[in-house]
PDB file of C-alpha atoms in Angstrom:
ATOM      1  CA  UNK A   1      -6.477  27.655  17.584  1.00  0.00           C
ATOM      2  CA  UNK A   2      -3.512  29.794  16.567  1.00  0.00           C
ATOM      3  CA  UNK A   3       0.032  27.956  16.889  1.00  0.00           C
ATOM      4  CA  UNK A   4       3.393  29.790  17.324  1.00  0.00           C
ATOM      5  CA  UNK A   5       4.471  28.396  14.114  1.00  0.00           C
ATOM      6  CA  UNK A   6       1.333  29.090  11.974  1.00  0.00           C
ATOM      7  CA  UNK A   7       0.511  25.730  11.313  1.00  0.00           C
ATOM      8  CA  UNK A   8      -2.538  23.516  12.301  1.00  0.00           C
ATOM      9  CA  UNK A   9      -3.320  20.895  14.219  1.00  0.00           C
ATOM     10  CA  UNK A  10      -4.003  17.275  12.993  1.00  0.00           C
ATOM     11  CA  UNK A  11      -7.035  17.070  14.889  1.00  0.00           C
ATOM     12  CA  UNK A  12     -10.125  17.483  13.012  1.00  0.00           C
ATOM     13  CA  UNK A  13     -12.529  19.310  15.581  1.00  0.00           C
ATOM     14  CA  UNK A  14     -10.454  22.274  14.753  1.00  0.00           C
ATOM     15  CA  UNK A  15     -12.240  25.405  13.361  1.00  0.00           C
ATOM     16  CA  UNK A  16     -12.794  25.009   9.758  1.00  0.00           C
ATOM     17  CA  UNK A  17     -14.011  27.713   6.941  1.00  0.00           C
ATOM     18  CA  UNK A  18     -15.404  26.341   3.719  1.00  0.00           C
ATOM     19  CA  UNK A  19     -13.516  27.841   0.385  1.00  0.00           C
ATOM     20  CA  UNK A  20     -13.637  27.108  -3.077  1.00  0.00           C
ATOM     21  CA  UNK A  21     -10.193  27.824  -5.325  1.00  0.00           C
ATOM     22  CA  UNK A  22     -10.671  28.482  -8.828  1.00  0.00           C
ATOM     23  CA  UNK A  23      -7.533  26.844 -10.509  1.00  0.00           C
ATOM     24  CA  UNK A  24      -6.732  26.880 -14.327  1.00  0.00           C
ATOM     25  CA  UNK A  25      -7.050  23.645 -15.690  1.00  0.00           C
ATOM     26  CA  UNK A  26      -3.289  23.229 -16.459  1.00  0.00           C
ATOM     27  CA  UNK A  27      -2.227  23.881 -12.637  1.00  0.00           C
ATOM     28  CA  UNK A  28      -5.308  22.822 -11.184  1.00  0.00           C
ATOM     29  CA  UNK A  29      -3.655  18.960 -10.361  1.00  0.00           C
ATOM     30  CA  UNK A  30      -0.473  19.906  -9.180  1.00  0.00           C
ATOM     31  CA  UNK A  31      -2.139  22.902  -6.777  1.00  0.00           C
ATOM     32  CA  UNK A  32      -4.551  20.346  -5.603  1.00  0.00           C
ATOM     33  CA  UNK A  33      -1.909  17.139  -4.747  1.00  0.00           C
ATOM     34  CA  UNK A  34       0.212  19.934  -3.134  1.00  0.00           C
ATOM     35  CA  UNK A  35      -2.456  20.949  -0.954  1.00  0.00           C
ATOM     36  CA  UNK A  36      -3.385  17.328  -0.040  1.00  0.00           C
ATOM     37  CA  UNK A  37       0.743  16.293   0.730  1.00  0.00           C
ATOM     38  CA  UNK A  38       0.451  19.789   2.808  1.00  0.00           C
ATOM     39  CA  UNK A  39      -2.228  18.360   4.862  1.00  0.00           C
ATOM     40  CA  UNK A  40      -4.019  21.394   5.829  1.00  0.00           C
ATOM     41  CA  UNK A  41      -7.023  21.506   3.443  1.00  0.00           C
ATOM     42  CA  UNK A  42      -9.920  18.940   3.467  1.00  0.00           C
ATOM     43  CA  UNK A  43     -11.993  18.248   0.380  1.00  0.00           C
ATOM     44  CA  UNK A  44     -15.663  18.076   0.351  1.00  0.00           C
ATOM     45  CA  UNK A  45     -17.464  16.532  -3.174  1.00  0.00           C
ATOM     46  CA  UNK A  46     -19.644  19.753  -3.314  1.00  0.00           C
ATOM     47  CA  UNK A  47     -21.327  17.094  -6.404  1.00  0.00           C
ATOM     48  CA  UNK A  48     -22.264  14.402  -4.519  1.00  0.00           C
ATOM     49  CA  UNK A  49     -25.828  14.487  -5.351  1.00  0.00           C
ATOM     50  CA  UNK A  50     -25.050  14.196  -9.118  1.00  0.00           C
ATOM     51  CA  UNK A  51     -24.770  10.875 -11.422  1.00  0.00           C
ATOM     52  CA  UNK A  52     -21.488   9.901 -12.532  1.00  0.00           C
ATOM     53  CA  UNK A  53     -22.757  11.151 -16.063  1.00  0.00           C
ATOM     54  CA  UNK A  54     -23.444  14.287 -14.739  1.00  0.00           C
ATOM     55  CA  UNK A  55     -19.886  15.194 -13.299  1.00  0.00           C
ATOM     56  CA  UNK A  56     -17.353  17.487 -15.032  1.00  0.00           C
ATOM     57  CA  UNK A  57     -14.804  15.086 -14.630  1.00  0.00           C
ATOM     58  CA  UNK A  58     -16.691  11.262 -15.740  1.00  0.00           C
ATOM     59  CA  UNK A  59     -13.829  10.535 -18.203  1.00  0.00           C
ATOM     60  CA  UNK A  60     -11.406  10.609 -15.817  1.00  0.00           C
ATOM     61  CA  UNK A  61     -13.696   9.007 -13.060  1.00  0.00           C
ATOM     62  CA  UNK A  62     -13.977   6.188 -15.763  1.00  0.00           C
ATOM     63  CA  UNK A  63     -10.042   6.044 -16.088  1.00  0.00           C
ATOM     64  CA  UNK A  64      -9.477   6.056 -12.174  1.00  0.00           C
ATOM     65  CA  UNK A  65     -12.312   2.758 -12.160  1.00  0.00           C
ATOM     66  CA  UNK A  66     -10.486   1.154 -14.834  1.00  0.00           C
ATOM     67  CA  UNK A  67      -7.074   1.580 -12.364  1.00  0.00           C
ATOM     68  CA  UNK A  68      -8.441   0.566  -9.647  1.00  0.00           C
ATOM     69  CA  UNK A  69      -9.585  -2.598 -11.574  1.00  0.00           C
ATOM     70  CA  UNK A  70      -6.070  -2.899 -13.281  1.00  0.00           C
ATOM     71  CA  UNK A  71      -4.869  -2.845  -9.729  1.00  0.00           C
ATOM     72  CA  UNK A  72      -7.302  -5.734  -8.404  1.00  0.00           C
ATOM     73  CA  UNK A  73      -6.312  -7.915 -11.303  1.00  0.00           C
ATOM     74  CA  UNK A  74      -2.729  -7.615 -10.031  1.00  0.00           C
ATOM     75  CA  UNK A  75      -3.532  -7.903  -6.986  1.00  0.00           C
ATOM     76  CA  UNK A  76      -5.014 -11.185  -7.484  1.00  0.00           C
ATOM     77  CA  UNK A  77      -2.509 -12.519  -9.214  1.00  0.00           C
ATOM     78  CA  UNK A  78       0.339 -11.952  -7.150  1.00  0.00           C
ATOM     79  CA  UNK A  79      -1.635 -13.294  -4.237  1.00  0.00           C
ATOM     80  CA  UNK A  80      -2.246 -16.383  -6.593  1.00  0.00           C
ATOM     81  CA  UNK A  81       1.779 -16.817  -7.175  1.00  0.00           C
ATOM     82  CA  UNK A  82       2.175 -15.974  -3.624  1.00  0.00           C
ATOM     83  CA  UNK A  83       3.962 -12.803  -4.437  1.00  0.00           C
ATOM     84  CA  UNK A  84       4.442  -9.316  -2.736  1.00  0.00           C
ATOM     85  CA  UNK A  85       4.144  -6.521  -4.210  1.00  0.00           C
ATOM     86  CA  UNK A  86       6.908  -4.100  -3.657  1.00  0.00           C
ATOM     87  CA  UNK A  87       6.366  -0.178  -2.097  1.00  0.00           C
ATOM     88  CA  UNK A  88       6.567   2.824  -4.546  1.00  0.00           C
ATOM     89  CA  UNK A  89       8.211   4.427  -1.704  1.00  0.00           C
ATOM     90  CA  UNK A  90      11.998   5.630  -1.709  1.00  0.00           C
ATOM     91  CA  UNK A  91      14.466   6.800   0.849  1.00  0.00           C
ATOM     92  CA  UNK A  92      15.843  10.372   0.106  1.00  0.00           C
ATOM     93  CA  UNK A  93      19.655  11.147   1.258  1.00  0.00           C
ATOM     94  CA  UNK A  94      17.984  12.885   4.490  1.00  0.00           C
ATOM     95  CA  UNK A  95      16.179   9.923   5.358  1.00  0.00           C
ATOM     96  CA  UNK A  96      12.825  11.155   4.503  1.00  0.00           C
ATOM     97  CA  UNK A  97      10.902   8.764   2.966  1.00  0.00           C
ATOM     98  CA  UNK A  98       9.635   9.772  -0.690  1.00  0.00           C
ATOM     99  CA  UNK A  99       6.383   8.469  -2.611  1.00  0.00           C
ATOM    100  CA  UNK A 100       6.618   8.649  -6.320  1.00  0.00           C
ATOM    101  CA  UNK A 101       4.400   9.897  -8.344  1.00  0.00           C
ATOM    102  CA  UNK A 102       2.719   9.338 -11.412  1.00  0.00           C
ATOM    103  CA  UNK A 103       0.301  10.872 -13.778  1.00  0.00           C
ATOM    104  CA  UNK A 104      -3.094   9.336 -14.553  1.00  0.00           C
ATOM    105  CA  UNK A 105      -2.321   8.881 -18.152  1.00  0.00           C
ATOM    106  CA  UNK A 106       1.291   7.083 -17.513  1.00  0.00           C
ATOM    107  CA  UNK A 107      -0.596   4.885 -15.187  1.00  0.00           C
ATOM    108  CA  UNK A 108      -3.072   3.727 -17.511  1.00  0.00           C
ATOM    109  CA  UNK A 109      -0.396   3.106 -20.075  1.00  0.00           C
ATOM    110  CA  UNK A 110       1.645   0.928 -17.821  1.00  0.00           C
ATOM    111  CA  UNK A 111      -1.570  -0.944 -17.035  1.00  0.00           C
ATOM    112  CA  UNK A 112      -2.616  -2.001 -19.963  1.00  0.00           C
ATOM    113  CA  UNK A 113       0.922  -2.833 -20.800  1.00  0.00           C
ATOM    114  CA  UNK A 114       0.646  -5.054 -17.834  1.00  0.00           C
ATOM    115  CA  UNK A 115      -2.133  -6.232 -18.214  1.00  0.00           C
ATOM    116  CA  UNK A 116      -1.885  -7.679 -21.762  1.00  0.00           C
ATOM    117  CA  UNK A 117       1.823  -9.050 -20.791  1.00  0.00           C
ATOM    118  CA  UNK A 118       0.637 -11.222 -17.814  1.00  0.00           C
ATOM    119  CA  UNK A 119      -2.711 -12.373 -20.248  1.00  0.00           C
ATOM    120  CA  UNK A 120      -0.308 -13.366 -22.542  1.00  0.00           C
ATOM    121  CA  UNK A 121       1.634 -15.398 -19.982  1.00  0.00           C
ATOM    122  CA  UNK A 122      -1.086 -17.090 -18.483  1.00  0.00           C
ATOM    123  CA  UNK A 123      -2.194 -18.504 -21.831  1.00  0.00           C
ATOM    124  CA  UNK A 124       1.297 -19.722 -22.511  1.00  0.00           C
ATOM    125  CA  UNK A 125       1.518 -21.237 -19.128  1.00  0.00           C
ATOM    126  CA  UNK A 126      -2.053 -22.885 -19.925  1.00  0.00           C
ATOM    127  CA  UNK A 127      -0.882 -24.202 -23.467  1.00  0.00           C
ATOM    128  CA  UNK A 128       2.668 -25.106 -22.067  1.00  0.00           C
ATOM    129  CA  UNK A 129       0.552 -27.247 -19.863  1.00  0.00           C
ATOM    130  CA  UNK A 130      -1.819 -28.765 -21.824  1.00  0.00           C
ATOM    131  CA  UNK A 131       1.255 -29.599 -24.262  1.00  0.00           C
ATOM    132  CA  UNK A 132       3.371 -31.401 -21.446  1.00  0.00           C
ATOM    133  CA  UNK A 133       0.186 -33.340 -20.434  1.00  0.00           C
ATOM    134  CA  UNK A 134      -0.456 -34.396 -24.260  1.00  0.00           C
ATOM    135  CA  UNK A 135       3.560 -35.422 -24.788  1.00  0.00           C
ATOM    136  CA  UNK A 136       3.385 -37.279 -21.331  1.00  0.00           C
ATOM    137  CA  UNK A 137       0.224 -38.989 -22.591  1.00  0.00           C
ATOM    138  CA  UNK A 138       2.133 -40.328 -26.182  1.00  0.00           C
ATOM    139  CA  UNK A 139       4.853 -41.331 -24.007  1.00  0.00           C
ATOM    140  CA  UNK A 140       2.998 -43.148 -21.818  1.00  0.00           C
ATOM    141  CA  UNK A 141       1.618 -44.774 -25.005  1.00  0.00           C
ATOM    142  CA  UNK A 142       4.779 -45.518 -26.775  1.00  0.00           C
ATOM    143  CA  UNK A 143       6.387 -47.432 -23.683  1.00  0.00           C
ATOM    144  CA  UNK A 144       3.333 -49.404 -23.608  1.00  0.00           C
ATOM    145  CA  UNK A 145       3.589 -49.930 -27.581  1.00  0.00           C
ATOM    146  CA  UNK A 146       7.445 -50.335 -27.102  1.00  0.00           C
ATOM    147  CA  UNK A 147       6.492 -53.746 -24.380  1.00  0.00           C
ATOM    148  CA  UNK A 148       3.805 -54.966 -26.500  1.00  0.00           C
ATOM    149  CA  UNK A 149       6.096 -54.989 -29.478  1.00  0.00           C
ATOM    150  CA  UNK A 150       9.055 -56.265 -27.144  1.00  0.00           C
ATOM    151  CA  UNK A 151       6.841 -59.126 -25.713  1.00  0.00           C
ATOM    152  CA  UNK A 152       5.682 -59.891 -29.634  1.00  0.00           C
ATOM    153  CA  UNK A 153       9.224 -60.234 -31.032  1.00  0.00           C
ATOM    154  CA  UNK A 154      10.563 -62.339 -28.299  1.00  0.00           C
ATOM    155  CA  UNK A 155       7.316 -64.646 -28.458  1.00  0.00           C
ATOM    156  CA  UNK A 156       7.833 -64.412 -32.429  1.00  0.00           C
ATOM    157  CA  UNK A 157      11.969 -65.667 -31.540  1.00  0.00           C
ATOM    158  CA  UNK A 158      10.592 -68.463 -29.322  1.00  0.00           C
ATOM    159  CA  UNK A 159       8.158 -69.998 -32.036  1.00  0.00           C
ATOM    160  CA  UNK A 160      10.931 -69.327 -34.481  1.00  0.00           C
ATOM    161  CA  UNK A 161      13.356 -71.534 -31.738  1.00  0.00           C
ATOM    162  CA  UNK A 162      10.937 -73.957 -30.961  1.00  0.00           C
ATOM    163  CA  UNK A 163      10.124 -74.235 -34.468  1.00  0.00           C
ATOM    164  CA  UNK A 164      13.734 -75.060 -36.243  1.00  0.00           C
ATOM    165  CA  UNK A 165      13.825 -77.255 -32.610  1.00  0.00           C
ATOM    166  CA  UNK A 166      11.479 -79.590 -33.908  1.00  0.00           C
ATOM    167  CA  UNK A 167      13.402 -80.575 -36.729  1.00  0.00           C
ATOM    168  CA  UNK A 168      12.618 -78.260 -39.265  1.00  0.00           C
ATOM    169  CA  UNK A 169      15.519 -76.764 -41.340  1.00  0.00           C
ATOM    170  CA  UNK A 170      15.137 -72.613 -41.598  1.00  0.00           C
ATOM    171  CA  UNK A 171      14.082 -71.533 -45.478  1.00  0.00           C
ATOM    172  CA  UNK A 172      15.518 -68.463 -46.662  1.00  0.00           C
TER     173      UNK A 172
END
């Protein structure tokens, strides 16, 4: 269906024609996340039959699967805190909301980064923890040490009392 404007219609019962682009690897990314922000092309995995091993592009299947489980592991653990995560999304001066992007390689980057920071925190909070629970455990020992002791002198001061009481002069 032809429209006045020459674009297409979201509907996807429209008449379609299958086309492959030959792109040179350095454009090949940009061309491609243009077309899919445009809307009008739909991609097919013309590979589907083939084992990850087997794919051009394994590598950076392997580094999008190593995202995604970056992205599950924070995930988890804001849903642990009880945290939200905030929206990559930003307001332009025309109102039109913007997504930012971000290349594959900055991503993985910030991950790890990420990744190893929180790790790091959680076994701090985990020996902070275990610390406070051993110095509340030697308190808890020293008051009872502190009465025991307290209890001691004052019975030690009563048979000194009762002692000199009975008539017996103190020796020095």
């Amino acid at each position: 269906m032809d429209y006045p404007d020459g674009g297409f219609s979201i509907f996807r019962s429209e008449k379609m024609i299958l086309a492959q682009f030959v792109l040179p690897w350095e454009t090949a990314p940009s061309s491609v996340r243009e077309l899919g922000i445009s809307g009008t092309v739909h991609f097919v995995d013309k590979n589907a039959g083939l084992t990850a091993a087997k794919r051009n592009y394994t590598r950076q299947v392997k580094a999008c699967g190593e995202a995604r489980r970056a992205l599950r592991f924070f995930h988890n653990e804001l849903v642990d805190e009880k945290m939200e995560a905030s929206d990559n999304e930003v307001e332009g001066a025309d109102g039109v909301i913007q997504i930012q992007e971000y290349k594959m390689e900055e991503l993985q980057a910030v991950f790890e980064e990420l990744e190893q920071g929180l790790k790091l925190q959680k076994d701090n909070a985990l020996q902070l923890a275990k610390h406070k629970t051993e110095l509340i455990e030697m308190r808890e020992v020293l008051t009872r040490c502190e009465k025991i002791f307290e209890r001691t002198f004052k019975e030690a001061n009563e048979s000194v009392s009762s002692y000199q009481a009975e008539g017996h002069e103190k020796q020095d």
